[in-house]
PDB file of C-alpha atoms in Angstrom:
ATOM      1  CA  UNK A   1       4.087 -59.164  28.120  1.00  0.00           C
ATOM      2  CA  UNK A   2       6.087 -56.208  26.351  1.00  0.00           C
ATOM      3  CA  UNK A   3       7.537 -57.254  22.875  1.00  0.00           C
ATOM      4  CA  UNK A   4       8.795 -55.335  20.071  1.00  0.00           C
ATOM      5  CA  UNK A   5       6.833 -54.936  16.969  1.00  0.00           C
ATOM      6  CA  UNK A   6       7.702 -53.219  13.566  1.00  0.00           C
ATOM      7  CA  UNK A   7       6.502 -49.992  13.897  1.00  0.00           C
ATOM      8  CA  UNK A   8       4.553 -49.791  10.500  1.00  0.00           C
ATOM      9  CA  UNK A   9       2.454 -52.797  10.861  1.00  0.00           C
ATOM     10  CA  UNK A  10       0.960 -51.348  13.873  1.00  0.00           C
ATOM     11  CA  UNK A  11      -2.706 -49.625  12.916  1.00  0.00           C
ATOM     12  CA  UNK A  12      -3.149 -46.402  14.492  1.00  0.00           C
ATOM     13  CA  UNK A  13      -7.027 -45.866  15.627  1.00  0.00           C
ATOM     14  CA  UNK A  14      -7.489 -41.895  15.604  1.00  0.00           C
ATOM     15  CA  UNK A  15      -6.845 -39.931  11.787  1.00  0.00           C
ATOM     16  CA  UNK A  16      -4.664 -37.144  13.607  1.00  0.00           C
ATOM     17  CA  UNK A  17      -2.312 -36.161  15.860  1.00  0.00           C
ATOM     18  CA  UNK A  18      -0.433 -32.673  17.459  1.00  0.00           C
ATOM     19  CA  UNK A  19       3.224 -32.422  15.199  1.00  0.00           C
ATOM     20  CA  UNK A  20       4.011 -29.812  18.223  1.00  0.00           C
ATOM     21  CA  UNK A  21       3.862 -32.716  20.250  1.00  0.00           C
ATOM     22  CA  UNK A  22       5.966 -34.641  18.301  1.00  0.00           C
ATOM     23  CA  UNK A  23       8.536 -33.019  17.082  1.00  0.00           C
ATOM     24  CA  UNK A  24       8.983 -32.448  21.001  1.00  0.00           C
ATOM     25  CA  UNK A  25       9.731 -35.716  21.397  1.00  0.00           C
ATOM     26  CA  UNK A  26      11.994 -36.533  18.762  1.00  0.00           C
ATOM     27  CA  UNK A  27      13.965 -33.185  20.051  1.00  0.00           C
ATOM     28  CA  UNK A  28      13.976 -35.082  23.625  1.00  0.00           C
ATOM     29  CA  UNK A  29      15.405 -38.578  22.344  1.00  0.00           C
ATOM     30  CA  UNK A  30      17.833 -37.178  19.980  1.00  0.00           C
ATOM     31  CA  UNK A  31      19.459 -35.655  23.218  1.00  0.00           C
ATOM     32  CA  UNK A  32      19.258 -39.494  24.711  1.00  0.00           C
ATOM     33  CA  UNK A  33      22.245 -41.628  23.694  1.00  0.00           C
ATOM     34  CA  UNK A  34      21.079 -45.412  22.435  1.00  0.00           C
ATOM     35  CA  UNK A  35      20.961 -47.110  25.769  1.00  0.00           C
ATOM     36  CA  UNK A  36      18.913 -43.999  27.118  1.00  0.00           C
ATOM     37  CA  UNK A  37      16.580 -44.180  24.380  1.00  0.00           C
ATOM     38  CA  UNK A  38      15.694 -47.926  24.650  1.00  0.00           C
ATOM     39  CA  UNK A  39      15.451 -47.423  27.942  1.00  0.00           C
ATOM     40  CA  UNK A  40      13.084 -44.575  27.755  1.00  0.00           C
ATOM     41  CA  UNK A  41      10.553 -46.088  25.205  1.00  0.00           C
ATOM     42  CA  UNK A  42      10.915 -49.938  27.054  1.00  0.00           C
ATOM     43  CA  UNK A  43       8.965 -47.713  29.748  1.00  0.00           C
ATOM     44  CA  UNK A  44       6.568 -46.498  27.419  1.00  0.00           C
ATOM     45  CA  UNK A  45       5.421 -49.346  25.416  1.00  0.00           C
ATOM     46  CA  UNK A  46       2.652 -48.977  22.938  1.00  0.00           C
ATOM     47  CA  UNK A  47      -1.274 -50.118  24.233  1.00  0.00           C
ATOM     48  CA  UNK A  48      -2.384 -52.395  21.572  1.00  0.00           C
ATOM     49  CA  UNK A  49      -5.331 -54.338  20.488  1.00  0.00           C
ATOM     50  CA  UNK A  50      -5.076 -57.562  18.551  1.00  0.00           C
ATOM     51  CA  UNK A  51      -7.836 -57.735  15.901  1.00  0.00           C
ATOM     52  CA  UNK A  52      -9.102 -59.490  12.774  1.00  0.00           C
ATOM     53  CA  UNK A  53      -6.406 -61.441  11.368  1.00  0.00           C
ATOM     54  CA  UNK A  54      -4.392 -60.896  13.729  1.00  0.00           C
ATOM     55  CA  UNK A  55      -3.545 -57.329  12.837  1.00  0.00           C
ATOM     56  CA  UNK A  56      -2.303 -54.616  16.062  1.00  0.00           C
ATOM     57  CA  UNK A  57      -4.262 -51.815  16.695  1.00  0.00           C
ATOM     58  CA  UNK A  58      -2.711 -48.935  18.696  1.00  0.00           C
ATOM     59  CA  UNK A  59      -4.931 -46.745  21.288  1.00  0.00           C
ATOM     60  CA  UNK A  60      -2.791 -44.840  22.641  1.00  0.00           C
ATOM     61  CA  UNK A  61       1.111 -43.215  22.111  1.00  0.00           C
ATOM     62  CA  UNK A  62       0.273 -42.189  18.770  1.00  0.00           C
ATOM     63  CA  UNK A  63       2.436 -39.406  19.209  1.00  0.00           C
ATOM     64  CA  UNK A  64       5.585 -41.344  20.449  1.00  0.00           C
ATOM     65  CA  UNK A  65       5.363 -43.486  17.567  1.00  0.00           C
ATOM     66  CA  UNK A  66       4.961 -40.875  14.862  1.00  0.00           C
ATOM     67  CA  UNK A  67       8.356 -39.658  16.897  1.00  0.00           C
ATOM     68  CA  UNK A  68       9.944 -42.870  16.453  1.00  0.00           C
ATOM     69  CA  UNK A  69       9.085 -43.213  12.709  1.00  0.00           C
ATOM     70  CA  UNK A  70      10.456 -39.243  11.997  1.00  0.00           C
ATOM     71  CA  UNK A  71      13.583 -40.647  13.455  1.00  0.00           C
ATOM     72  CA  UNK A  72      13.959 -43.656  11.537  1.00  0.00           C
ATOM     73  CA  UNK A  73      13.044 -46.572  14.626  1.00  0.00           C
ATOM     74  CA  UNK A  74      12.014 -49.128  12.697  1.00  0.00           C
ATOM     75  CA  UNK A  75      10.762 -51.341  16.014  1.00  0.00           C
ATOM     76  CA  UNK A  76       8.685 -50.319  19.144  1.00  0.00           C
ATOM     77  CA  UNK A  77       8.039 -51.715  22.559  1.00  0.00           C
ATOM     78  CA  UNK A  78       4.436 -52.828  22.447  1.00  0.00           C
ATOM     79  CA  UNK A  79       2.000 -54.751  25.064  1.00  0.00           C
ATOM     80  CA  UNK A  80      -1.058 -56.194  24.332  1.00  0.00           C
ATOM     81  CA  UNK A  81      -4.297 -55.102  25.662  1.00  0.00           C
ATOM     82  CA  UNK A  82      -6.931 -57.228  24.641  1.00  0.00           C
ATOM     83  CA  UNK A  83      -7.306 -60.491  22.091  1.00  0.00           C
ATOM     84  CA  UNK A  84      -9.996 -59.708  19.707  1.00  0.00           C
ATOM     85  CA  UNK A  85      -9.006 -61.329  16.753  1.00  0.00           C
ATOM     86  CA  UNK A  86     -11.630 -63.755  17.147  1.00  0.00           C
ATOM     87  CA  UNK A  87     -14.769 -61.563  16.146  1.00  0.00           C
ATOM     88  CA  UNK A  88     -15.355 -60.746  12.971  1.00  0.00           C
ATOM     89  CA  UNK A  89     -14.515 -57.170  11.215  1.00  0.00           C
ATOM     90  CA  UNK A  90     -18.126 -55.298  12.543  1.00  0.00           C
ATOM     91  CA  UNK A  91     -18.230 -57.266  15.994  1.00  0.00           C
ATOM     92  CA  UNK A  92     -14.627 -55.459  16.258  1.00  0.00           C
ATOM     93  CA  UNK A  93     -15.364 -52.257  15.472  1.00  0.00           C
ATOM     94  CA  UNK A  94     -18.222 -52.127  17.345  1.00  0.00           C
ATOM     95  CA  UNK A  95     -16.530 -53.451  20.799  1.00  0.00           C
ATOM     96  CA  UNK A  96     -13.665 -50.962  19.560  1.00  0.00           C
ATOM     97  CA  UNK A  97     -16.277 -47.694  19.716  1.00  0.00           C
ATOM     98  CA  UNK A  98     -18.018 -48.846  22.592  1.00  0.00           C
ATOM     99  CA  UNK A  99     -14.579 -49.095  24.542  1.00  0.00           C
ATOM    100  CA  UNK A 100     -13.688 -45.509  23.460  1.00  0.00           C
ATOM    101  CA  UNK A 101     -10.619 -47.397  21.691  1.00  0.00           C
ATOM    102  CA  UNK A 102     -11.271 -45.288  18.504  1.00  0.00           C
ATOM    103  CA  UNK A 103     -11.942 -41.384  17.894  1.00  0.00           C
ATOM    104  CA  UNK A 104     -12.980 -40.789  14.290  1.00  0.00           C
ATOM    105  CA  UNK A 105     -12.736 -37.376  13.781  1.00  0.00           C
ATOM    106  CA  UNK A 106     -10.717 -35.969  11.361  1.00  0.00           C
ATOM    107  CA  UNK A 107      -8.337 -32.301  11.749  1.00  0.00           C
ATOM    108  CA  UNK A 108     -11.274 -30.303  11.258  1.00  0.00           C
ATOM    109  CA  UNK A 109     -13.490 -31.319  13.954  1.00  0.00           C
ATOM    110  CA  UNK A 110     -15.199 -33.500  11.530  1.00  0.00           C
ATOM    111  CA  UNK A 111     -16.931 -36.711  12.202  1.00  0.00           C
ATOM    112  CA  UNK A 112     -17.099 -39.512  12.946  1.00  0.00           C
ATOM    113  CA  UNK A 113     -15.289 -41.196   9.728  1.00  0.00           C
ATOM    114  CA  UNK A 114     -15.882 -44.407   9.373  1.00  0.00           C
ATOM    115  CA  UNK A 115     -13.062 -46.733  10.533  1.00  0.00           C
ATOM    116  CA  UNK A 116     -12.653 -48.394   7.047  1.00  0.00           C
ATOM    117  CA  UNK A 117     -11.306 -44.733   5.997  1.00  0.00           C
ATOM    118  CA  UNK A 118      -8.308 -45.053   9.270  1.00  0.00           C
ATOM    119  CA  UNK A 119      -4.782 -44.738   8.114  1.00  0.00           C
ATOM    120  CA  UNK A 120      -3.077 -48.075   7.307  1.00  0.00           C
ATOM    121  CA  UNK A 121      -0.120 -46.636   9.517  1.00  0.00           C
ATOM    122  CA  UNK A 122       1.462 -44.038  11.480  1.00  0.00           C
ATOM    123  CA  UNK A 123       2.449 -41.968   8.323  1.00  0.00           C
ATOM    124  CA  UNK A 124      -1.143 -40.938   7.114  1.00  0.00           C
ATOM    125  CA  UNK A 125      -2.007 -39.169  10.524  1.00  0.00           C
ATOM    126  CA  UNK A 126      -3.006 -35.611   9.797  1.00  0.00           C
ATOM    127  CA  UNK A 127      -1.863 -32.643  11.839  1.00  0.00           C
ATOM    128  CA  UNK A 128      -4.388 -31.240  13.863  1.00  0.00           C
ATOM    129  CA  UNK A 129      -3.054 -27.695  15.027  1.00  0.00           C
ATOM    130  CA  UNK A 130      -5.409 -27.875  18.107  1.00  0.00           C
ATOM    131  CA  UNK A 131      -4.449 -30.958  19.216  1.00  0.00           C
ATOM    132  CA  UNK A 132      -1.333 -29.627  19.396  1.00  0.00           C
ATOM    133  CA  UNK A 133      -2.546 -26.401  21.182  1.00  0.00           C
ATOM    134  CA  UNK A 134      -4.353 -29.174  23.729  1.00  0.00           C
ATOM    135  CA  UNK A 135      -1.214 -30.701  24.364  1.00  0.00           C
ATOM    136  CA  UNK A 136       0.367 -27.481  25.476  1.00  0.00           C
ATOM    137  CA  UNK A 137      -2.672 -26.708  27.604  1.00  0.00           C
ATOM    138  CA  UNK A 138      -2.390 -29.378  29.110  1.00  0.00           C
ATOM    139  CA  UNK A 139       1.349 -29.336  29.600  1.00  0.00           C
ATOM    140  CA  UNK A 140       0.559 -26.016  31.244  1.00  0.00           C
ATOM    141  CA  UNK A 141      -1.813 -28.037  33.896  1.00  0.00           C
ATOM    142  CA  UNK A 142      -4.939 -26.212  32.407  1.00  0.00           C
ATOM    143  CA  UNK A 143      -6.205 -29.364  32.355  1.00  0.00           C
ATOM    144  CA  UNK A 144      -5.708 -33.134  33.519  1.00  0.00           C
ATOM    145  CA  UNK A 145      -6.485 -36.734  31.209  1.00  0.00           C
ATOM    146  CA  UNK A 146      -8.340 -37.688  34.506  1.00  0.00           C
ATOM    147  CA  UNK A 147      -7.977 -41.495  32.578  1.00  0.00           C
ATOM    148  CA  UNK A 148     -10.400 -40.349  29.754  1.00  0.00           C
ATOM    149  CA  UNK A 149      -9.620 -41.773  25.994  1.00  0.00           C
ATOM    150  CA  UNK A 150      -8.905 -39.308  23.751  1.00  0.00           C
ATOM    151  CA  UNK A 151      -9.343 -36.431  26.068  1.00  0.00           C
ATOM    152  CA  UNK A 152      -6.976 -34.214  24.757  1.00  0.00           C
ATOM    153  CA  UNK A 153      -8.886 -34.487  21.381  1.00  0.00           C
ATOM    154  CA  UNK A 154     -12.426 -33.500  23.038  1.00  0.00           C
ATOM    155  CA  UNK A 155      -9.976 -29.942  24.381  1.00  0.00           C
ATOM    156  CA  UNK A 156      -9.235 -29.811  20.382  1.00  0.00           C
ATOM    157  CA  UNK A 157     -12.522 -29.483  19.767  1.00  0.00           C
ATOM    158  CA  UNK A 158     -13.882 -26.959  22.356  1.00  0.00           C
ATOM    159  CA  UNK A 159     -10.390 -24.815  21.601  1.00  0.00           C
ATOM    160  CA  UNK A 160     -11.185 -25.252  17.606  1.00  0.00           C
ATOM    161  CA  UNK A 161     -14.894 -23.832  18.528  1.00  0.00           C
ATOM    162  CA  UNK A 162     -13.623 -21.076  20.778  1.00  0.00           C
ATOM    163  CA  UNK A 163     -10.257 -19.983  20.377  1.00  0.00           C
ATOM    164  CA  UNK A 164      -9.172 -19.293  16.511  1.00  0.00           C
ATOM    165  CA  UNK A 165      -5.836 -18.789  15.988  1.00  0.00           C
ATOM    166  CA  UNK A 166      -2.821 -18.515  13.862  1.00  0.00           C
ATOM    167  CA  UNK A 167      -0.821 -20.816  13.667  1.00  0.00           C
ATOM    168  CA  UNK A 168       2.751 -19.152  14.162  1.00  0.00           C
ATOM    169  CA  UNK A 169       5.090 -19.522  17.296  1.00  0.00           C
ATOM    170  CA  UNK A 170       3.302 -16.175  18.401  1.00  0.00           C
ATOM    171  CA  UNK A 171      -0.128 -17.661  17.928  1.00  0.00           C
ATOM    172  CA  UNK A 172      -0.021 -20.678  19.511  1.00  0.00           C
ATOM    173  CA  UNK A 173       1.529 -18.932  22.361  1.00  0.00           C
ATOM    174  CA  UNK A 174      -1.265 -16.223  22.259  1.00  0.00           C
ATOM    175  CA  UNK A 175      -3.973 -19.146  22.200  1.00  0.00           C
ATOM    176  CA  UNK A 176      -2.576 -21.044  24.992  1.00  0.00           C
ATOM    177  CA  UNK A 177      -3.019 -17.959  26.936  1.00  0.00           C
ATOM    178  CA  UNK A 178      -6.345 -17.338  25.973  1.00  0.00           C
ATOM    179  CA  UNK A 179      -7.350 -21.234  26.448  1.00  0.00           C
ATOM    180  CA  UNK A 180      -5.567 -21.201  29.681  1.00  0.00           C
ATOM    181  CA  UNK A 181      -8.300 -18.167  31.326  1.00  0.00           C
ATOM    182  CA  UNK A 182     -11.021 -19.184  29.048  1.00  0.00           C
ATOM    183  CA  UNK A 183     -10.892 -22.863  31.487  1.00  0.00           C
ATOM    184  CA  UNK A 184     -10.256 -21.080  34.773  1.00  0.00           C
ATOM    185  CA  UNK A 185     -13.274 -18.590  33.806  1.00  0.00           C
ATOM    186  CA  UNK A 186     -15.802 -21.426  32.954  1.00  0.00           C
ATOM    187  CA  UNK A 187     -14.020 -23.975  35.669  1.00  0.00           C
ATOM    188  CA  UNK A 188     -13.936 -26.569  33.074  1.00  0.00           C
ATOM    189  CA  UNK A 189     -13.046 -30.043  33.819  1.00  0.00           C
ATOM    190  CA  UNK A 190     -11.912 -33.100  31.790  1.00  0.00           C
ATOM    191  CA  UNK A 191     -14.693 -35.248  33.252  1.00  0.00           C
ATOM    192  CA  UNK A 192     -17.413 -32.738  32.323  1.00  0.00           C
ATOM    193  CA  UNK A 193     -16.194 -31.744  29.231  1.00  0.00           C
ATOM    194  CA  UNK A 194     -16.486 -35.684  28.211  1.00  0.00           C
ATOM    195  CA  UNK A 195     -19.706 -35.521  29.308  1.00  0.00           C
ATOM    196  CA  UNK A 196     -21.085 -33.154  27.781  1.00  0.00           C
ATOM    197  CA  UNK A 197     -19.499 -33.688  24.332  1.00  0.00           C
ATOM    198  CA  UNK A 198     -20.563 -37.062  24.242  1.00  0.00           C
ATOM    199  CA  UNK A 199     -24.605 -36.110  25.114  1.00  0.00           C
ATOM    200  CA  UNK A 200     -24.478 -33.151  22.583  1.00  0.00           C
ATOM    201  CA  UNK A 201     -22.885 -36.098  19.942  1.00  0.00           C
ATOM    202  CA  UNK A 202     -25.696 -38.651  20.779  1.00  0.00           C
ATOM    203  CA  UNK A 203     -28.705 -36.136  19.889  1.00  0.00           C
ATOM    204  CA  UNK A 204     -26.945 -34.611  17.356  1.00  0.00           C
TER     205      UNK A 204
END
């Protein structure tokens, strides 16, 4: 069942996000008129996870409600994924990892936090300049989500090791160039990319 829920009691479960991305957003709903923009997140509602009392834990749309708090939306649609409320605080987090319902890495490719350290709410998310460089691969079809958690975070990471940038107008559009030919030259996948992050993080 969708709902609305106030936007800052909802827990976000990754420490950064791509502002690229959103201040794209807030420039596309500012051109939406109020029935438009109900409309338009009422289709997008919020993934959530109920947890230890009772407290909402987003995983996913972090970046459409980070839009919705820079324009002042003080309520977002949400729907509810799974009921954990019942297990206590470790059984949660644990469930939570071994879902992929959580990425703990911070904006420097450093990690994992632990999830005691997660912002209490949308506002503490860091920037992550190559999350925001993943998003515009990815807008660019270098790339697709291929239903992966947190994909666009694992592209962060292989851009972050392989593409330095500045970041300027001119230098994000420089790196999404580069990011763009350095996937078609190594035929780079979402799927494999996973893969292989998540073996060289287990023997690490």
């Amino acid at each position: 069942m969708i709902k609305t829920f106030r936007l800052l009691d909802i827990r976000p479960t990754q420490f950064t996000l791509g502002m690229i991305e959103v201040q794209e957003k807030v420039e596309k709903m500012q051109k939406m008129d109020s029935k438009q923009r109900e409309k338009y997140l009422e289709d997008r509602p919020v993934p959530c996870i109920r947890g230890p009392n009772n407290v909402l834990y987003s995983i996913d749309r972090h970046h459409l409600t980070r839009a919705c708090w820079e324009m002042g939306i003080k309520e977002i649609f949400v729907f509810l994924v799974a009921d954990l409320s019942h297990l206590e605080t470790e059984e949660f987090w644990e469930v939570m990892k071994k879902a992929k319902w959580v990425f703990l890495m911070d904006q420097f490719g450093n990690g994992p936090h632990p999830e005691a350290f997660l912002p209490s709410d949308i506002k503490g998310l860091a920037d992550n300049p190559y999350r925001s460089l993943s998003w515009m691969v990815r807008e660019a079809k270098g790339y697709e989500k291929e239903n992966i958690p947190f994909i666009e975070f694992y592209w962060a990471d292989l851009f972050r090791k392989n593409i330095p940038f500045e970041f300027t107008p001119e230098g994000y559009k420089k790196a999404k160039d580069e990011a763009l030919a350095y996937i078609k030259k190594n035929n780079l996948k979402s799927k494999d990319l996973f893969k292989k992050t998540s073996r060289d993080r287990k023997s690490s």
